[in-house]
Tab-separated table of C-alpha atoms in Angstrom:
chain	number	residue	atom	x	y	z
A	1	MET	CA	119.651	-31.626	-52.195
A	2	SER	CA	118.691	-34.356	-49.921
A	3	ARG	CA	115.222	-35.719	-49.301
A	4	ILE	CA	114.474	-35.172	-45.601
A	5	VAL	CA	111.522	-36.452	-43.498
A	6	ALA	CA	111.149	-34.435	-40.070
A	7	GLY	CA	108.883	-34.763	-37.218
A	8	ASN	CA	108.392	-32.130	-34.420
A	9	PHE	CA	108.010	-33.510	-30.923
A	10	GLU	CA	106.698	-31.673	-27.832
A	11	HIS	CA	109.040	-33.368	-25.505
A	12	LYS	CA	112.768	-34.535	-25.719
A	13	ALA	CA	111.822	-38.073	-24.387
A	14	GLN	CA	109.530	-38.549	-27.278
A	15	ALA	CA	112.105	-37.474	-29.809
A	16	ASP	CA	114.772	-39.769	-28.138
A	17	GLY	CA	112.380	-42.635	-28.369
A	18	ALA	CA	111.792	-42.070	-32.139
A	19	ILE	CA	115.511	-41.947	-32.711
A	20	GLN	CA	116.027	-45.291	-31.093
A	21	ALA	CA	113.166	-46.649	-33.100
A	22	LEU	CA	114.730	-45.329	-36.438
A	23	LEU	CA	118.090	-46.860	-35.460
A	24	ALA	CA	116.543	-50.092	-34.570
A	25	GLY	CA	114.728	-50.079	-37.902
A	26	GLY	CA	118.026	-49.841	-39.935
A	27	ILE	CA	118.417	-46.022	-40.377
A	28	GLY	CA	122.158	-45.136	-39.939
A	29	ALA	CA	123.067	-42.713	-37.222
A	30	ASP	CA	124.652	-40.441	-39.848
A	31	HIS	CA	121.176	-40.055	-41.439
A	32	ILE	CA	119.355	-38.869	-38.250
A	33	CYS	CA	119.789	-35.487	-36.360
A	34	SER	CA	117.777	-33.705	-33.782
A	35	PHE	CA	117.700	-30.288	-32.466
A	36	GLY	CA	115.663	-27.949	-30.691
A	37	VAL	CA	113.268	-25.459	-32.339
A	38	ASN	CA	112.714	-22.109	-30.587
A	39	PRO	CA	109.038	-20.806	-29.977
A	40	PRO	CA	107.677	-18.594	-32.886
A	41	GLY	CA	108.974	-15.149	-32.650
A	42	GLN	CA	112.377	-16.003	-31.186
A	43	HIS	CA	114.252	-17.292	-34.094
A	44	GLY	CA	116.261	-14.004	-34.691
A	45	SER	CA	115.727	-13.919	-38.373
A	46	TYR	CA	116.349	-10.097	-38.465
A	47	PRO	CA	119.146	-8.071	-36.858
A	48	ILE	CA	116.792	-6.446	-34.280
A	49	GLY	CA	115.215	-9.938	-33.518
A	50	GLY	CA	112.047	-11.764	-34.433
A	51	ASP	CA	110.981	-13.812	-37.341
A	52	GLU	CA	109.086	-11.360	-39.565
A	53	TYR	CA	109.560	-7.926	-40.841
A	54	ALA	CA	106.168	-6.905	-39.589
A	55	SER	CA	103.664	-8.304	-37.197
A	56	PRO	CA	100.977	-10.123	-39.214
A	57	GLY	CA	98.318	-9.024	-36.600
A	58	ALA	CA	98.961	-5.440	-37.266
A	59	THR	CA	98.118	-5.213	-41.013
A	60	GLU	CA	94.882	-3.321	-40.615
A	61	ALA	CA	96.203	-1.105	-37.783
A	62	GLY	CA	97.294	1.748	-40.080
A	63	GLY	CA	93.953	2.350	-41.642
A	64	SER	CA	92.060	1.992	-38.252
A	65	ALA	CA	94.616	4.515	-36.590
A	66	MET	CA	93.650	7.075	-39.272
A	67	THR	CA	89.968	6.615	-38.783
A	68	GLY	CA	90.416	6.733	-35.070
A	69	ALA	CA	92.494	9.923	-35.262
A	70	ALA	CA	89.817	11.660	-37.272
A	71	ILE	CA	87.038	10.678	-34.973
A	72	GLY	CA	88.943	11.338	-31.785
A	73	GLY	CA	90.243	14.787	-33.199
A	74	ALA	CA	86.534	15.736	-33.922
A	75	ILE	CA	85.417	14.858	-30.460
A	76	GLY	CA	88.470	16.607	-29.031
A	77	LEU	CA	87.736	19.697	-31.067
A	78	GLY	CA	84.183	19.757	-29.736
A	79	ALA	CA	85.364	19.408	-26.255
A	80	GLY	CA	87.931	22.174	-26.829
A	81	LEU	CA	85.143	24.536	-28.079
A	82	LEU	CA	83.077	24.024	-25.106
A	83	ALA	CA	86.167	24.730	-22.736
A	84	ILE	CA	86.998	28.072	-24.368
A	85	PRO	CA	85.332	30.118	-21.650
A	86	ILE	CA	87.558	28.280	-19.032
A	87	ALA	CA	90.867	27.719	-20.731
A	88	GLY	CA	90.790	29.972	-23.629
A	89	PRO	CA	91.730	29.452	-27.310
A	90	ALA	CA	94.415	26.856	-26.324
A	91	ALA	CA	91.666	24.513	-25.350
A	92	VAL	CA	90.665	23.975	-28.928
A	93	VAL	CA	94.026	23.012	-30.217
A	94	GLY	CA	94.751	20.883	-27.025
A	95	GLY	CA	91.499	19.087	-27.143
A	96	ALA	CA	91.847	18.280	-30.801
A	97	SER	CA	95.439	17.054	-30.344
A	98	VAL	CA	94.619	14.844	-27.286
A	99	GLY	CA	91.380	13.514	-29.122
A	100	ALA	CA	93.376	12.655	-32.253
A	101	PHE	CA	96.122	10.836	-30.243
A	102	VAL	CA	93.735	8.793	-28.111
A	103	GLY	CA	91.484	8.064	-31.171
A	104	SER	CA	94.452	6.851	-33.296
A	105	LEU	CA	95.796	4.586	-30.482
A	106	ALA	CA	92.315	3.179	-29.903
A	107	GLY	CA	91.805	2.603	-33.608
A	108	ALA	CA	95.070	0.839	-34.122
A	109	LEU	CA	94.673	-1.396	-31.087
A	110	LYS	CA	91.080	-2.283	-32.086
A	111	THR	CA	92.239	-4.202	-35.233
A	112	MET	CA	95.400	-5.772	-34.102
A	113	GLY	CA	95.106	-9.616	-34.042
A	114	GLU	CA	91.486	-9.463	-35.233
A	115	ASP	CA	91.847	-12.404	-37.458
A	116	GLU	CA	92.914	-14.551	-34.464
A	117	GLU	CA	89.739	-13.466	-32.430
A	118	LYS	CA	87.502	-14.366	-35.363
A	119	GLY	CA	89.299	-17.957	-35.613
A	120	LEU	CA	90.731	-17.110	-39.074
A	121	PRO	CA	94.011	-18.546	-39.791
A	122	VAL	CA	97.003	-16.167	-39.699
A	123	GLU	CA	99.347	-16.997	-42.619
A	124	ALA	CA	102.534	-16.326	-40.853
A	125	ALA	CA	101.704	-18.703	-38.033
A	126	ASP	CA	100.932	-21.530	-40.541
A	127	ALA	CA	104.551	-20.952	-41.872
A	128	VAL	CA	106.293	-21.306	-38.619
A	129	ARG	CA	107.068	-24.510	-36.835
A	130	PRO	CA	105.956	-24.754	-33.202
A	131	ALA	CA	108.714	-24.973	-30.578
A	132	GLY	CA	109.890	-28.383	-29.598
A	133	VAL	CA	112.414	-30.997	-30.636
A	134	LEU	CA	112.820	-31.651	-34.391
A	135	VAL	CA	114.045	-35.175	-35.432
A	136	ALA	CA	115.156	-35.146	-39.106
A	137	VAL	CA	115.907	-38.092	-41.169
A	138	GLU	CA	117.921	-38.115	-44.658
A	139	ALA	CA	115.979	-40.503	-46.566
A	140	PRO	CA	116.871	-40.659	-50.354
A	141	LEU	CA	114.498	-43.584	-51.111
A	142	GLU	CA	110.729	-43.648	-50.981
A	143	LEU	CA	110.569	-46.609	-48.790
A	144	GLU	CA	112.920	-45.034	-46.318
A	145	ARG	CA	110.804	-41.848	-46.243
A	146	SER	CA	107.703	-43.773	-45.685
A	147	PHE	CA	109.242	-45.826	-42.881
A	148	ALA	CA	110.713	-42.645	-41.164
A	149	ALA	CA	107.376	-40.902	-41.438
A	150	ASP	CA	105.554	-43.850	-39.907
A	151	VAL	CA	108.028	-44.089	-37.096
A	152	LEU	CA	107.821	-40.464	-36.294
A	153	ARG	CA	103.967	-40.514	-36.208
A	154	GLN	CA	103.973	-43.572	-34.039
A	155	ARG	CA	106.193	-42.078	-31.522
A	156	GLY	CA	104.135	-38.895	-31.130
A	157	ALA	CA	105.402	-36.395	-33.532
A	158	ARG	CA	102.952	-33.354	-33.757
A	159	ASP	CA	103.437	-32.971	-37.388
A	160	VAL	CA	105.513	-34.740	-39.937
A	161	GLU	CA	106.826	-33.310	-43.144
A	162	GLU	CA	108.759	-34.242	-46.149
A	163	THR	CA	111.114	-31.651	-47.810
A	164	GLU	CA	114.349	-31.080	-49.502
A	165	GLY	CA	117.448	-29.707	-47.720
A	166	THR	CA	121.214	-29.794	-47.556
A	167	TRP	CA	122.513	-32.700	-45.340
A	168	ARG	CA	126.229	-32.601	-44.416
A	169	ASP	CA	128.167	-34.751	-41.829
A	170	GLY	CA	124.854	-36.074	-40.375
A	171	ASN	CA	123.133	-32.704	-40.035
A	172	TRP	CA	120.540	-30.685	-41.646
A	173	VAL	CA	122.615	-27.683	-42.321
A	174	ASP	CA	119.944	-25.373	-44.045
A	175	PHE	CA	117.144	-25.970	-41.679
A	176	ASP	CA	114.721	-22.782	-41.446
A	177	ALA	CA	112.235	-22.590	-38.679
A	178	THR	CA	110.543	-19.755	-40.742
A	179	PRO	CA	110.305	-21.301	-44.203
A	180	GLU	CA	109.223	-18.981	-47.027
A	181	LYS	CA	107.924	-21.832	-49.178
A	182	PRO	CA	105.908	-24.762	-47.896
A	183	ALA	CA	107.492	-28.108	-47.416
A	184	VAL	CA	107.194	-30.616	-50.212
A	185	GLY	CA	104.773	-32.771	-48.370
A	186	LYS	CA	103.316	-32.156	-44.974
A	187	SER	CA	100.882	-34.160	-42.942
A	188	ASP	CA	99.377	-33.776	-39.611
A	189	ALA	CA	100.338	-36.469	-37.040
A	190	ARG	CA	96.919	-36.546	-35.651
């Protein structure tokens, strides 16, 4: 495993400037690589697409859907009972069914993304790198890692991280935009 320092840039021109500064500082071209990082949700980690098995914003939707179905079903049942003289006994079943459906939908939608609205961090979002251009530097020595991190920050990297990975033929071959474990060391560039 190689020690890698990586910085994420919003614009390619910034990334190119960082690469030039790294080369000028003595880092060999075979120890630097860059590539685009897709926006979160578009990494295709699963055969049907997406980055995650389930939407992190929908964790509470199931329980809320059940509550909504119960409340909506009761309201629909009451409305159906009132409509018996007009529509007959089918009004009770129809009213309860429609009420349960509408209630479950409203309940599920009510809690989806609730953590984001409250300003609480969503764990999955923390684990995904933002879209941009990633510049990675293989740096086995601490002095090289420190130099690379400083250059990436000075050139405008949004965040700089230090991690371990497989480096082969001048490329970080096992890069994962949705890491399951945090990087060895991470720092905010701002």
